[in-house]
């Protein structure tokens, strides 16, 4: 259907995807990954027969850096492209200094420098902010943008009528291909810092399902079907994650026990789904996400009264 997934190379293989959306005479990129992902995307364009000049749009679902850290570099490489972003995220792409400072505060300088490098600003005149319900044409195919808060307030999802699929960023959770079984994909939510809002996230998932989509194009990782089942499991697991966080909200080692309970619950669910890899292998696949999810739940516990 003119959709090509490209492994961004972030963290490990098969963890984060970018997408090419191919139209007639034009191609768009959804998600740029980090600066290190840009050469991969340029190679994919070349292999598919596209030039950098034919890229009409570079689109990010939200401005978390595993999705948008390479946006400035990608825009420099694609001279005719407009950059498409949620209105709440645009200023952080035009001037990424506050975004960089925030990420450095959460993850530390060493991790930031290793994973993200230098964030390049995007000229304001090349930035296109997409309001809820707005559409964009890419080589004759129409993309529709819907505001989907919950993971972040600067998040939208993109509907592709041609394939009846959503490009979901982080709204429709995480589903790694290593955890597929005969029962299909396994999924769980992402509650990473700092704007997790469980009620808003559940409403956003329900909004996506109103279209009765055939496919979800996940950033983490790749295309999945069986969307009604996955939506139901995501809604249940959001409640489970919130219940874990609230149960251990006053624990002395709060983060440690939340992470342990989340990991145990995910492994039990994966076993019930038919995942047969060793415990060590399973935990290696989800360890980074459990750590980030725990940090997001802790931030939510500390700030929910302000929301």
CSV table of C-alpha atoms in Angstrom, one decimal:
chain,number,residue,atom,x,y,z
A,1,UNK,CA,0.0,0.0,0.0
A,2,UNK,CA,2.9,2.4,-0.5
A,3,UNK,CA,4.0,2.2,3.2
A,4,UNK,CA,7.6,1.2,3.9
A,5,UNK,CA,8.9,0.6,7.4
A,6,UNK,CA,12.5,1.5,8.2
A,7,UNK,CA,14.3,0.4,11.3
A,8,UNK,CA,15.6,3.6,12.9
A,9,UNK,CA,18.4,1.8,14.7
A,10,UNK,CA,17.5,3.3,18.0
A,11,UNK,CA,18.7,1.4,21.0
A,12,UNK,CA,18.5,-2.0,19.4
A,13,UNK,CA,17.2,-3.6,16.2
A,14,UNK,CA,13.4,-3.8,15.9
A,15,UNK,CA,12.8,-1.2,18.6
A,16,UNK,CA,11.8,1.9,16.7
A,17,UNK,CA,10.5,2.4,13.2
A,18,UNK,CA,10.2,5.3,10.7
A,19,UNK,CA,7.9,5.1,7.7
A,20,UNK,CA,8.0,6.2,4.1
A,21,UNK,CA,4.5,7.1,2.7
A,22,UNK,CA,4.7,6.9,-1.1
A,23,UNK,CA,2.4,8.9,-3.4
A,24,UNK,CA,2.5,9.9,-7.1
A,25,UNK,CA,5.8,11.8,-7.5
A,26,UNK,CA,6.1,12.6,-3.8
A,27,UNK,CA,7.0,10.8,-0.6
A,28,UNK,CA,6.6,11.7,3.0
A,29,UNK,CA,8.5,10.5,6.1
A,30,UNK,CA,6.7,9.8,9.3
A,31,UNK,CA,9.1,9.8,12.4
A,32,UNK,CA,12.7,10.6,11.9
A,33,UNK,CA,14.3,8.7,14.8
A,34,UNK,CA,17.5,10.3,16.0
A,35,UNK,CA,20.3,11.9,14.1
A,36,UNK,CA,21.8,8.5,13.7
A,37,UNK,CA,18.7,7.4,11.9
A,38,UNK,CA,18.9,10.0,9.1
A,39,UNK,CA,21.5,8.0,7.0
A,40,UNK,CA,19.2,4.9,7.2
A,41,UNK,CA,16.3,6.9,5.9
A,42,UNK,CA,18.3,8.4,3.1
A,43,UNK,CA,19.4,5.0,2.1
A,44,UNK,CA,15.9,3.7,2.2
A,45,UNK,CA,14.7,6.5,0.0
A,46,UNK,CA,17.5,5.8,-2.5
A,47,UNK,CA,16.6,2.1,-2.5
A,48,UNK,CA,13.0,2.9,-3.2
A,49,UNK,CA,13.9,5.2,-6.1
A,50,UNK,CA,13.3,8.5,-4.4
A,51,UNK,CA,15.5,11.6,-4.3
A,52,UNK,CA,15.8,13.9,-1.3
A,53,UNK,CA,14.2,16.6,-3.4
A,54,UNK,CA,11.0,14.5,-3.8
A,55,UNK,CA,10.4,14.4,0.0
A,56,UNK,CA,7.4,16.7,0.4
A,57,UNK,CA,6.9,16.4,4.1
A,58,UNK,CA,8.8,15.2,7.2
A,59,UNK,CA,6.2,14.4,9.9
A,60,UNK,CA,6.6,13.5,13.6
A,61,UNK,CA,3.8,12.2,15.8
A,62,UNK,CA,5.2,14.0,18.8
A,63,UNK,CA,8.6,15.6,19.8
A,64,UNK,CA,10.0,12.9,22.0
A,65,UNK,CA,13.5,12.4,20.7
A,66,UNK,CA,13.3,8.8,19.7
A,67,UNK,CA,10.6,10.0,17.3
A,68,UNK,CA,11.9,13.5,16.4
A,69,UNK,CA,15.5,13.9,17.5
A,70,UNK,CA,16.7,13.7,13.9
A,71,UNK,CA,14.1,16.1,12.5
A,72,UNK,CA,16.4,19.0,12.1
A,73,UNK,CA,19.0,16.9,10.3
A,74,UNK,CA,16.4,15.3,8.1
A,75,UNK,CA,15.0,18.7,7.1
A,76,UNK,CA,18.5,19.9,6.1
A,77,UNK,CA,18.8,16.8,3.9
A,78,UNK,CA,15.4,17.3,2.2
A,79,UNK,CA,15.4,20.9,0.7
A,80,UNK,CA,11.8,20.9,-0.5
A,81,UNK,CA,10.1,19.4,2.5
A,82,UNK,CA,7.8,21.0,5.0
A,83,UNK,CA,8.0,19.8,8.6
A,84,UNK,CA,4.6,18.7,10.0
A,85,UNK,CA,4.1,18.7,13.8
A,86,UNK,CA,1.5,19.1,16.5
A,87,UNK,CA,0.9,22.7,17.4
A,88,UNK,CA,2.1,22.1,21.0
A,89,UNK,CA,5.4,20.7,19.7
A,90,UNK,CA,6.2,23.2,17.0
A,91,UNK,CA,8.2,25.7,19.1
A,92,UNK,CA,10.4,22.9,20.4
A,93,UNK,CA,11.4,22.0,16.9
A,94,UNK,CA,12.0,25.6,15.9
A,95,UNK,CA,14.1,26.2,19.0
A,96,UNK,CA,15.0,22.9,20.6
A,97,UNK,CA,17.0,24.3,23.6
A,98,UNK,CA,14.2,23.9,26.2
A,99,UNK,CA,13.5,20.4,24.9
A,100,UNK,CA,17.1,19.5,25.1
A,101,UNK,CA,17.4,20.8,28.7
A,102,UNK,CA,14.3,18.9,29.7
A,103,UNK,CA,15.6,15.6,28.3
A,104,UNK,CA,19.0,16.2,29.8
A,105,UNK,CA,17.4,16.7,33.2
A,106,UNK,CA,15.4,13.5,33.0
A,107,UNK,CA,18.1,11.2,31.5
A,108,UNK,CA,21.4,12.9,32.2
A,109,UNK,CA,24.1,14.3,29.9
A,110,UNK,CA,25.8,11.1,29.2
A,111,UNK,CA,22.7,9.3,27.8
A,112,UNK,CA,21.6,12.4,25.9
A,113,UNK,CA,25.0,12.9,24.2
A,114,UNK,CA,25.2,9.2,23.4
A,115,UNK,CA,21.7,8.8,22.0
A,116,UNK,CA,20.8,12.1,20.6
A,117,UNK,CA,23.8,14.4,19.9
A,118,UNK,CA,23.1,17.9,18.7
A,119,UNK,CA,19.5,18.9,18.0
A,120,UNK,CA,19.3,21.1,14.9
A,121,UNK,CA,16.6,23.8,14.8
A,122,UNK,CA,14.1,23.9,12.0
A,123,UNK,CA,13.3,27.3,10.3
A,124,UNK,CA,9.9,28.5,11.3
A,125,UNK,CA,8.9,29.2,7.7
A,126,UNK,CA,9.3,25.4,7.0
A,127,UNK,CA,7.1,24.3,9.9
A,128,UNK,CA,3.4,23.3,9.3
A,129,UNK,CA,1.3,22.9,12.4
A,130,UNK,CA,-1.6,20.4,12.0
A,131,UNK,CA,-4.7,21.1,14.1
A,132,UNK,CA,-7.1,18.3,15.0
A,133,UNK,CA,-8.9,17.1,11.8
A,134,UNK,CA,-6.6,18.8,9.4
A,135,UNK,CA,-5.6,17.0,6.2
A,136,UNK,CA,-2.5,16.9,4.1
A,137,UNK,CA,-2.0,15.5,0.5
A,138,UNK,CA,1.1,13.6,-0.3
A,139,UNK,CA,1.3,12.7,-4.0
A,140,UNK,CA,-2.5,12.2,-4.3
A,141,UNK,CA,-3.0,10.3,-1.1
A,142,UNK,CA,-4.7,12.2,1.8
A,143,UNK,CA,-3.5,12.0,5.4
A,144,UNK,CA,-5.7,13.1,8.3
A,145,UNK,CA,-4.4,14.3,11.6
A,146,UNK,CA,-6.2,13.7,14.9
A,147,UNK,CA,-5.1,15.1,18.3
A,148,UNK,CA,-4.4,12.1,20.6
A,149,UNK,CA,-3.2,13.2,24.1
A,150,UNK,CA,-2.4,10.8,26.9
A,151,UNK,CA,1.1,9.7,26.1
A,152,UNK,CA,2.0,13.4,25.5
A,153,UNK,CA,-0.1,16.6,25.0
A,154,UNK,CA,1.9,17.3,21.8
A,155,UNK,CA,0.8,14.0,20.1
A,156,UNK,CA,-1.2,13.4,17.0
A,157,UNK,CA,-2.0,10.2,15.0
A,158,UNK,CA,-2.2,10.1,11.2
A,159,UNK,CA,-5.0,8.3,9.3
A,160,UNK,CA,-4.1,6.9,5.9
A,161,UNK,CA,-7.4,6.1,4.1
A,162,UNK,CA,-5.5,4.3,1.3
A,163,UNK,CA,-4.6,1.5,3.7
A,164,UNK,CA,-7.2,2.1,6.4
A,165,UNK,CA,-4.4,2.4,9.0
A,166,UNK,CA,-3.3,4.8,11.7
A,167,UNK,CA,0.3,5.9,12.2
A,168,UNK,CA,0.1,5.8,16.0
A,169,UNK,CA,3.4,7.1,17.4
A,170,UNK,CA,3.1,5.9,21.1
A,171,UNK,CA,-0.7,6.3,21.5
A,172,UNK,CA,-1.4,2.6,20.6
A,173,UNK,CA,1.4,1.3,22.8
A,174,UNK,CA,4.3,-1.0,22.2
A,175,UNK,CA,4.3,-4.3,20.3
A,176,UNK,CA,7.7,-5.9,19.6
A,177,UNK,CA,7.9,-8.6,16.9
A,178,UNK,CA,10.0,-10.8,19.1
A,179,UNK,CA,6.9,-11.3,21.3
A,180,UNK,CA,4.6,-12.4,18.4
A,181,UNK,CA,3.0,-15.8,18.8
A,182,UNK,CA,0.4,-17.9,17.0
A,183,UNK,CA,-2.1,-15.8,18.9
A,184,UNK,CA,-0.7,-12.7,17.1
A,185,UNK,CA,1.0,-9.5,18.5
A,186,UNK,CA,1.5,-8.8,22.2
A,187,UNK,CA,1.1,-5.2,23.3
A,188,UNK,CA,1.4,-2.9,26.4
A,189,UNK,CA,1.2,0.8,27.0
A,190,UNK,CA,3.9,3.3,27.1
A,191,UNK,CA,3.7,5.7,30.1
A,192,UNK,CA,7.1,7.5,29.7
A,193,UNK,CA,7.8,10.9,31.3
A,194,UNK,CA,6.4,13.5,31.6
A,195,UNK,CA,2.8,13.9,30.4
A,196,UNK,CA,1.2,10.6,30.9
A,197,UNK,CA,-2.5,11.0,31.5
A,198,UNK,CA,-4.3,7.6,31.7
A,199,UNK,CA,-7.9,9.0,31.1
A,200,UNK,CA,-6.8,10.9,28.0
A,201,UNK,CA,-4.8,8.0,26.7
A,202,UNK,CA,-7.8,5.7,26.9
A,203,UNK,CA,-10.0,8.2,25.2
A,204,UNK,CA,-7.4,8.6,22.4
A,205,UNK,CA,-7.3,4.8,21.8
A,206,UNK,CA,-11.1,4.8,21.6
A,207,UNK,CA,-11.0,7.6,19.1
A,208,UNK,CA,-8.6,5.6,16.9
A,209,UNK,CA,-10.9,2.6,17.1
A,210,UNK,CA,-13.9,4.6,15.9
A,211,UNK,CA,-12.5,4.3,12.4
A,212,UNK,CA,-12.5,0.5,12.6
A,213,UNK,CA,-8.9,0.4,11.3
A,214,UNK,CA,-7.4,-2.6,9.5
A,215,UNK,CA,-3.8,-1.7,10.6
A,216,UNK,CA,-1.9,0.2,13.2
A,217,UNK,CA,1.6,1.4,12.1
A,218,UNK,CA,3.5,1.6,15.4
A,219,UNK,CA,6.7,3.4,16.0
A,220,UNK,CA,7.6,0.6,18.4
A,221,UNK,CA,7.5,-1.6,16.3
A,222,UNK,CA,6.0,-2.0,12.8
A,223,UNK,CA,2.6,-2.8,11.4
A,224,UNK,CA,0.0,-4.8,13.5
A,225,UNK,CA,-3.5,-5.9,12.7
A,226,UNK,CA,-6.1,-7.6,15.0
A,227,UNK,CA,-6.8,-4.0,16.2
A,228,UNK,CA,-9.9,-4.6,18.4
A,229,UNK,CA,-8.1,-7.2,20.5
A,230,UNK,CA,-5.0,-5.1,20.9
A,231,UNK,CA,-7.1,-2.0,21.8
A,232,UNK,CA,-8.9,-4.0,24.5
A,233,UNK,CA,-5.6,-5.2,26.0
A,234,UNK,CA,-4.1,-1.8,26.0
A,235,UNK,CA,-7.1,-0.3,27.8
A,236,UNK,CA,-6.9,-3.1,30.5
A,237,UNK,CA,-3.1,-2.7,30.9
A,238,UNK,CA,-3.3,1.1,31.3
A,239,UNK,CA,-5.6,0.4,34.3
A,240,UNK,CA,-3.2,-2.3,35.6
A,241,UNK,CA,-0.2,0.1,35.4
A,242,UNK,CA,-2.2,2.8,37.2
A,243,UNK,CA,-3.3,0.4,39.9
A,244,UNK,CA,0.4,-0.7,40.4
A,245,UNK,CA,1.5,2.8,40.7
A,246,UNK,CA,-1.2,3.8,43.2
A,247,UNK,CA,-0.7,0.6,45.3
A,248,UNK,CA,3.0,1.4,45.8
A,249,UNK,CA,2.7,5.2,45.8
A,250,UNK,CA,3.9,5.4,49.4
A,251,UNK,CA,6.5,2.7,49.2
A,252,UNK,CA,10.0,3.5,50.4
A,253,UNK,CA,11.6,2.1,47.2
A,254,UNK,CA,8.7,3.2,45.1
A,255,UNK,CA,10.3,3.1,41.7
A,256,UNK,CA,12.0,-0.2,42.3
A,257,UNK,CA,8.8,-2.0,43.4
A,258,UNK,CA,6.6,-0.4,40.7
A,259,UNK,CA,9.1,-1.6,38.1
A,260,UNK,CA,9.3,-5.1,39.6
A,261,UNK,CA,5.5,-5.5,39.7
A,262,UNK,CA,5.1,-4.2,36.2
A,263,UNK,CA,7.8,-6.6,34.9
A,264,UNK,CA,6.2,-9.5,36.6
A,265,UNK,CA,2.8,-8.7,35.3
A,266,UNK,CA,4.0,-8.3,31.8
A,267,UNK,CA,5.9,-11.6,31.9
A,268,UNK,CA,2.8,-13.4,33.2
A,269,UNK,CA,0.7,-11.9,30.4
A,270,UNK,CA,3.3,-12.8,27.8
A,271,UNK,CA,3.4,-16.4,29.0
A,272,UNK,CA,-0.4,-16.5,28.8
A,273,UNK,CA,-0.1,-15.2,25.2
A,274,UNK,CA,2.2,-18.0,24.3
A,275,UNK,CA,5.7,-16.3,24.5
A,276,UNK,CA,8.2,-19.1,25.2
A,277,UNK,CA,11.5,-17.3,25.3
A,278,UNK,CA,13.5,-17.4,28.6
A,279,UNK,CA,12.8,-15.0,31.4
A,280,UNK,CA,16.1,-13.3,30.7
A,281,UNK,CA,15.4,-12.9,27.0
A,282,UNK,CA,11.9,-11.5,27.7
A,283,UNK,CA,13.2,-9.0,30.3
A,284,UNK,CA,15.9,-7.9,27.9
A,285,UNK,CA,13.2,-7.0,25.3
A,286,UNK,CA,11.1,-4.9,27.7
A,287,UNK,CA,13.7,-3.7,30.2
A,288,UNK,CA,14.1,-0.2,28.7
A,289,UNK,CA,10.4,0.4,28.4
A,290,UNK,CA,9.7,-0.8,32.0
A,291,UNK,CA,12.3,1.6,33.3
A,292,UNK,CA,10.8,4.5,31.3
A,293,UNK,CA,7.2,3.5,32.1
A,294,UNK,CA,8.1,3.5,35.8
A,295,UNK,CA,9.6,7.0,35.6
A,296,UNK,CA,6.5,8.2,33.8
A,297,UNK,CA,4.1,6.7,36.4
A,298,UNK,CA,6.2,8.2,39.3
A,299,UNK,CA,6.0,11.6,37.6
A,300,UNK,CA,2.2,11.2,37.2
A,301,UNK,CA,1.8,10.2,40.9
A,302,UNK,CA,3.7,13.3,41.9
A,303,UNK,CA,1.9,15.7,39.6
A,304,UNK,CA,-1.6,14.3,39.1
A,305,UNK,CA,-3.2,16.8,41.5
A,306,UNK,CA,-2.0,19.6,39.2
A,307,UNK,CA,-3.5,18.2,36.0
